PDB file of C-alpha atoms in Angstrom:
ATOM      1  CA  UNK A   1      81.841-150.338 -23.715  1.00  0.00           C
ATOM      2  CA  UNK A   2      81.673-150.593 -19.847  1.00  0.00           C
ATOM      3  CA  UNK A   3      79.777-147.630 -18.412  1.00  0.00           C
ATOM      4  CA  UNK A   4      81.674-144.735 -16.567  1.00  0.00           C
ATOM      5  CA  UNK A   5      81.165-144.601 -12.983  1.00  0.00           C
ATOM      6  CA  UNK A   6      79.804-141.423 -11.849  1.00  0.00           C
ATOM      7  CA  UNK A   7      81.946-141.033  -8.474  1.00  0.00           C
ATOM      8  CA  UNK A   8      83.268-137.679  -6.772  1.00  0.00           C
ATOM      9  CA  UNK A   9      86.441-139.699  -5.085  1.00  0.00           C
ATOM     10  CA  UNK A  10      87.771-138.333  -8.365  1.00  0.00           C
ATOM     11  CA  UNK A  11      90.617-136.266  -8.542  1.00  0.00           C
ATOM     12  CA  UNK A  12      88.619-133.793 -10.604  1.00  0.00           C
ATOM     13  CA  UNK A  13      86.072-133.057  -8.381  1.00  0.00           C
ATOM     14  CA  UNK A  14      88.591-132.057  -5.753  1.00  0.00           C
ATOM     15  CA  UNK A  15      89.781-129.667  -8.031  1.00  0.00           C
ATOM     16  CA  UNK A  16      86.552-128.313  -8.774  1.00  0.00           C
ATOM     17  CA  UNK A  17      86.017-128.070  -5.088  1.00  0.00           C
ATOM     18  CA  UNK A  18      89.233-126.915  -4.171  1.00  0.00           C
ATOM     19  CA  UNK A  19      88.230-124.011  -7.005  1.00  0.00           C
ATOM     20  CA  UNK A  20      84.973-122.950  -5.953  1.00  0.00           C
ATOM     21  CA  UNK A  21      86.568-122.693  -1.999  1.00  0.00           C
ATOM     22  CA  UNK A  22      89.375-120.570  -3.227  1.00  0.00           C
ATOM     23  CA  UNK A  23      86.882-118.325  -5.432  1.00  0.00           C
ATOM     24  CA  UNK A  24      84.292-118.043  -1.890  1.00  0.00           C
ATOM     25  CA  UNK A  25      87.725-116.945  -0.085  1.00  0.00           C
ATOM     26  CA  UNK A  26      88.119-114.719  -2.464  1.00  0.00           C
ATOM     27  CA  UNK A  27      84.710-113.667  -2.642  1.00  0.00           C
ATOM     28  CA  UNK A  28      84.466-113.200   0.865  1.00  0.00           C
ATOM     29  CA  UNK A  29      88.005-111.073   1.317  1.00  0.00           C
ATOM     30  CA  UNK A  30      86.570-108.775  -0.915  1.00  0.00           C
ATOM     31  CA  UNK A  31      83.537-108.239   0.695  1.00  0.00           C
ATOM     32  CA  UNK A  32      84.905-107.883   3.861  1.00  0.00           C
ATOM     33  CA  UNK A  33      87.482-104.954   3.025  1.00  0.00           C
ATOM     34  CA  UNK A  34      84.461-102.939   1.503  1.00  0.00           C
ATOM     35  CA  UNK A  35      82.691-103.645   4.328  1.00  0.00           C
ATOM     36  CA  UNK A  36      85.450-102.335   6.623  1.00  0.00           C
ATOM     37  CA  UNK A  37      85.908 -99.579   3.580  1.00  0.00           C
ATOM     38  CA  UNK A  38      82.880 -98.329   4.383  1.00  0.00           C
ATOM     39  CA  UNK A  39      82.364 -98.167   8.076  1.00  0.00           C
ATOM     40  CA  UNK A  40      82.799 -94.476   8.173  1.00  0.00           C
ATOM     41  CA  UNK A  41      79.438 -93.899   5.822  1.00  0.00           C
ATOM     42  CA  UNK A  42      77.467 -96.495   8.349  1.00  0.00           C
ATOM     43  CA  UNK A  43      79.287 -94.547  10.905  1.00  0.00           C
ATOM     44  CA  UNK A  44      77.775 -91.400   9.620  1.00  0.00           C
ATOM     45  CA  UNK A  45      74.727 -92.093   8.674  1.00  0.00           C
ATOM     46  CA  UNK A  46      74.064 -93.127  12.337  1.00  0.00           C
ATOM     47  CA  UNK A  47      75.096 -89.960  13.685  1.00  0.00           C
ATOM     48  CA  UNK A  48      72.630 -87.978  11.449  1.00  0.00           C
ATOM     49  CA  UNK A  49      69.432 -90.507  12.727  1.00  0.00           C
ATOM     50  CA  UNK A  50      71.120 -89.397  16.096  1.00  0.00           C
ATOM     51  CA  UNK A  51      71.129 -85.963  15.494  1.00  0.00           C
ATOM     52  CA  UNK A  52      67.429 -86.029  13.774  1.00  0.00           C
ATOM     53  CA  UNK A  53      66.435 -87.521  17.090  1.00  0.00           C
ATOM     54  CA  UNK A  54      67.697 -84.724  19.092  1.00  0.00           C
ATOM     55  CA  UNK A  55      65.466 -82.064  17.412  1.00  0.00           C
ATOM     56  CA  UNK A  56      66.671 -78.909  18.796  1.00  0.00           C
ATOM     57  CA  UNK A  57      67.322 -75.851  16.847  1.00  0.00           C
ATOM     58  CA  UNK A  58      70.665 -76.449  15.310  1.00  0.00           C
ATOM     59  CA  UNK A  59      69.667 -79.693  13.388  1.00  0.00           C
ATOM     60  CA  UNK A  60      70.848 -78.119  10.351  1.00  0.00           C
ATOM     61  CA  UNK A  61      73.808 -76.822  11.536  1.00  0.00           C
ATOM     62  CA  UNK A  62      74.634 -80.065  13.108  1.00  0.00           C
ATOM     63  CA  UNK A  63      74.525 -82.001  10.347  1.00  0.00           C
ATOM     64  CA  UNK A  64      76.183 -79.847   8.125  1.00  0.00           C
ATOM     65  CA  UNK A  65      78.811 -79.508  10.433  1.00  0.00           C
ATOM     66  CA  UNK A  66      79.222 -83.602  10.235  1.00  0.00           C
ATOM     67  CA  UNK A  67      79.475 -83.403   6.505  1.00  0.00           C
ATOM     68  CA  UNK A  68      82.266 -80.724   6.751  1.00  0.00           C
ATOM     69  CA  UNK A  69      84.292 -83.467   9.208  1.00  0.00           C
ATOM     70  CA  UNK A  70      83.803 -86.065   6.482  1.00  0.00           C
ATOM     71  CA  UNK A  71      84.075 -84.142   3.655  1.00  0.00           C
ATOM     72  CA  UNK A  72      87.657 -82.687   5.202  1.00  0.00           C
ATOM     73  CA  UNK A  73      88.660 -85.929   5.950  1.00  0.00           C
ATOM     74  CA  UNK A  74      87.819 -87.608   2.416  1.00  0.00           C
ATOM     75  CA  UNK A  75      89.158 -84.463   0.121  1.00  0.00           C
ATOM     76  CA  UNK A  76      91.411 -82.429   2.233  1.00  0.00           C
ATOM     77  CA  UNK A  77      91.270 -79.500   4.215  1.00  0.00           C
ATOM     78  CA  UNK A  78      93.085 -77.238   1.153  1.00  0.00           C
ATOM     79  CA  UNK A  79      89.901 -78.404  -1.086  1.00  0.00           C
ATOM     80  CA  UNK A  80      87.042 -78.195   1.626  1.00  0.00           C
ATOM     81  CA  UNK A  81      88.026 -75.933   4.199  1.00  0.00           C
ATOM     82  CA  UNK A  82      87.404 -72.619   2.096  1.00  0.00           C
ATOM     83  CA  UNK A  83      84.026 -73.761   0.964  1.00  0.00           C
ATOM     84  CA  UNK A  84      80.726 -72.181   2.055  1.00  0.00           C
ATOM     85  CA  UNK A  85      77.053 -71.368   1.070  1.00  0.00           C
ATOM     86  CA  UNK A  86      76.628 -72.539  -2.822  1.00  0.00           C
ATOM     87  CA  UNK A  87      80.019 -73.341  -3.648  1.00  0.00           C
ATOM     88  CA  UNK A  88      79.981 -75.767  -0.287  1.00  0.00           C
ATOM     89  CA  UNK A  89      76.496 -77.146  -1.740  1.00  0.00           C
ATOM     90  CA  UNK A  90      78.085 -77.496  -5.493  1.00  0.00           C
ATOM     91  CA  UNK A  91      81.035 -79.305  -3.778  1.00  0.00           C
ATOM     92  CA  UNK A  92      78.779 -81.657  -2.184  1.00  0.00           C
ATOM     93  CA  UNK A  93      76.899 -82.000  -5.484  1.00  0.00           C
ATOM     94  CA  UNK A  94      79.538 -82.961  -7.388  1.00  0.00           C
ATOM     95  CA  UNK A  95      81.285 -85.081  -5.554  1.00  0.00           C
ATOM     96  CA  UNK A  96      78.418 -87.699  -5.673  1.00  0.00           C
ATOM     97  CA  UNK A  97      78.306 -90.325  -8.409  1.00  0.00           C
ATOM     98  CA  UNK A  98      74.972 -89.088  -9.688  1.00  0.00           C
ATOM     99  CA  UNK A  99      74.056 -85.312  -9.204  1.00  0.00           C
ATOM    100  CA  UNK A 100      71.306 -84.339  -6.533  1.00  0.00           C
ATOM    101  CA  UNK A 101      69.164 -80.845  -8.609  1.00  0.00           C
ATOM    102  CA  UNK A 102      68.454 -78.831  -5.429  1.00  0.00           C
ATOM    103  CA  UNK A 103      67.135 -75.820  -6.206  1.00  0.00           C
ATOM    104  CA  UNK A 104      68.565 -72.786  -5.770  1.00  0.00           C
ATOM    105  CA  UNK A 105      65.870 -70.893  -3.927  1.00  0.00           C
ATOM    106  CA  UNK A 106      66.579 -74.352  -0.935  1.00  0.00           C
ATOM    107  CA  UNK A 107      70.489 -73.808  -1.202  1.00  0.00           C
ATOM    108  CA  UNK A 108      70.090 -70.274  -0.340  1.00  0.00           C
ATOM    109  CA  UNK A 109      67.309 -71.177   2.236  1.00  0.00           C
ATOM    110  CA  UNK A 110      69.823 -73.804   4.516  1.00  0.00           C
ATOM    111  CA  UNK A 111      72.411 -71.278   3.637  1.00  0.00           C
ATOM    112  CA  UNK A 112      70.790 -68.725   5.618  1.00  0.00           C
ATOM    113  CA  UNK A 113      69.591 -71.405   8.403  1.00  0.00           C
ATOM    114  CA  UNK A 114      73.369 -72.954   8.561  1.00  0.00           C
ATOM    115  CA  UNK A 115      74.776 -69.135   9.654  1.00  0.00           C
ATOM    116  CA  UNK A 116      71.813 -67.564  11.283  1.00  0.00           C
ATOM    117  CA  UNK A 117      70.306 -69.622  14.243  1.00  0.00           C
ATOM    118  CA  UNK A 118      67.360 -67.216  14.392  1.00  0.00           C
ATOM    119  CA  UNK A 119      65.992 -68.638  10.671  1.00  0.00           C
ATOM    120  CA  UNK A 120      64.685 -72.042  12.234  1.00  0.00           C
ATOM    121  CA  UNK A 121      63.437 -74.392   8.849  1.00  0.00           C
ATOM    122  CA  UNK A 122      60.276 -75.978   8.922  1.00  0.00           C
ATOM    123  CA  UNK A 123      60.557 -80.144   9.682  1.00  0.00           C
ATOM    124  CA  UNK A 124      60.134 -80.605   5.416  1.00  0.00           C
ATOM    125  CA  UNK A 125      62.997 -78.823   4.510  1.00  0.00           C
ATOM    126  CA  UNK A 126      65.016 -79.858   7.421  1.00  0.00           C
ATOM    127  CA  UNK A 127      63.637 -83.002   6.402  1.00  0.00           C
ATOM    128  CA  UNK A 128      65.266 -83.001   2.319  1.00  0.00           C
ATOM    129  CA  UNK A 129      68.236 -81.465   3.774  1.00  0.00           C
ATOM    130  CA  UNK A 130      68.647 -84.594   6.150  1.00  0.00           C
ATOM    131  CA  UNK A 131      67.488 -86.873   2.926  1.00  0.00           C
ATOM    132  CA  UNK A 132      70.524 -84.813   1.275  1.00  0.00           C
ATOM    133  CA  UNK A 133      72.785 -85.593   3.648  1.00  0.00           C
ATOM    134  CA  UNK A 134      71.962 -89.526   3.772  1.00  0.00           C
ATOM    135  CA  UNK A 135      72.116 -89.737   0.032  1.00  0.00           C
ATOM    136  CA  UNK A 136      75.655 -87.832  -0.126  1.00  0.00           C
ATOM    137  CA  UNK A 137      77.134 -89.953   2.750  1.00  0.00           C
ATOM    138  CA  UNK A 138      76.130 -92.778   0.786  1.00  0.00           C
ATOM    139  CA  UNK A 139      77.144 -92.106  -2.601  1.00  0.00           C
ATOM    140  CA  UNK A 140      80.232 -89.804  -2.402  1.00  0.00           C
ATOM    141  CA  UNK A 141      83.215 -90.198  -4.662  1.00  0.00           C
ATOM    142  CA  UNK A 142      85.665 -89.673  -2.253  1.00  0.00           C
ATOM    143  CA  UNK A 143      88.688 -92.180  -2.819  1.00  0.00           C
ATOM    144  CA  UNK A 144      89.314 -94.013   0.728  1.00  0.00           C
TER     145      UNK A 144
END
């Protein structure tokens, strides 16, 4: 027999093509809404650099405070508002896809730093509260 000839003018191959654009579109659509999905976490994690840049007094404060904004906005003000000292840090805790063990000698530690701006934290534990932060903006649960 005659040999085939290996050409892509055939129709095939412009089905194949035509399948691997429409799976890129795809591909790409997808990518782009998490993207978008997500712009609050980039969002935030930008405004705690920001605020570890300031380094004033009320670091902790500050960024607990922009937790509380995100944390209303994700899971409600009925769920969130109410929440303070360890049940606010157990909140946080649990709302992240894998659990963060912070002791509870720390919680009670940025607990008494977040309501009494006398306590000032040295820059470690302001520090691992800030790492905290990043790593619960990140990985929340919160469905968006």
């Amino acid at each position: 027999p005659e040999a085939i000839a290996y050409s892509f003018s055939t129709p095939g191959w412009y089905m194949v093509l035509a399948f691997v654009l429409f799976l890129a579109l795809i591909i790409g659509i997808v990518r782009y809404r998490r993207y978008k999905k997500n712009a609050y976490r980039r969002e935030a994690v930008r405004q705690i650099e920001t605020i570890l840049e300031q380094e004033n007094n009320n670091t902790i404060y500050d960024i607990n405070t922009l937790l509380k904004i995100l944390a209303l906005q994700l899971f409600g003000r009925r769920k969130v508002a109410s929440l303070i000292g360890d049940e606010w840090f157990q909140f946080l805790n649990e709302s992240m896809k894998f659990q963060s063990n912070i002791p509870e000698n720390e919680i009670e530690k940025y607990t008494n730093a977040l309501y009494n701006p006398a306590i000032e934290l040295d820059q470690q534990a302001v520090h691992e509260f800030a790492t905290f932060a990043f790593l619960w903006v990140k990985n929340h649960t919160a469905d968006v």
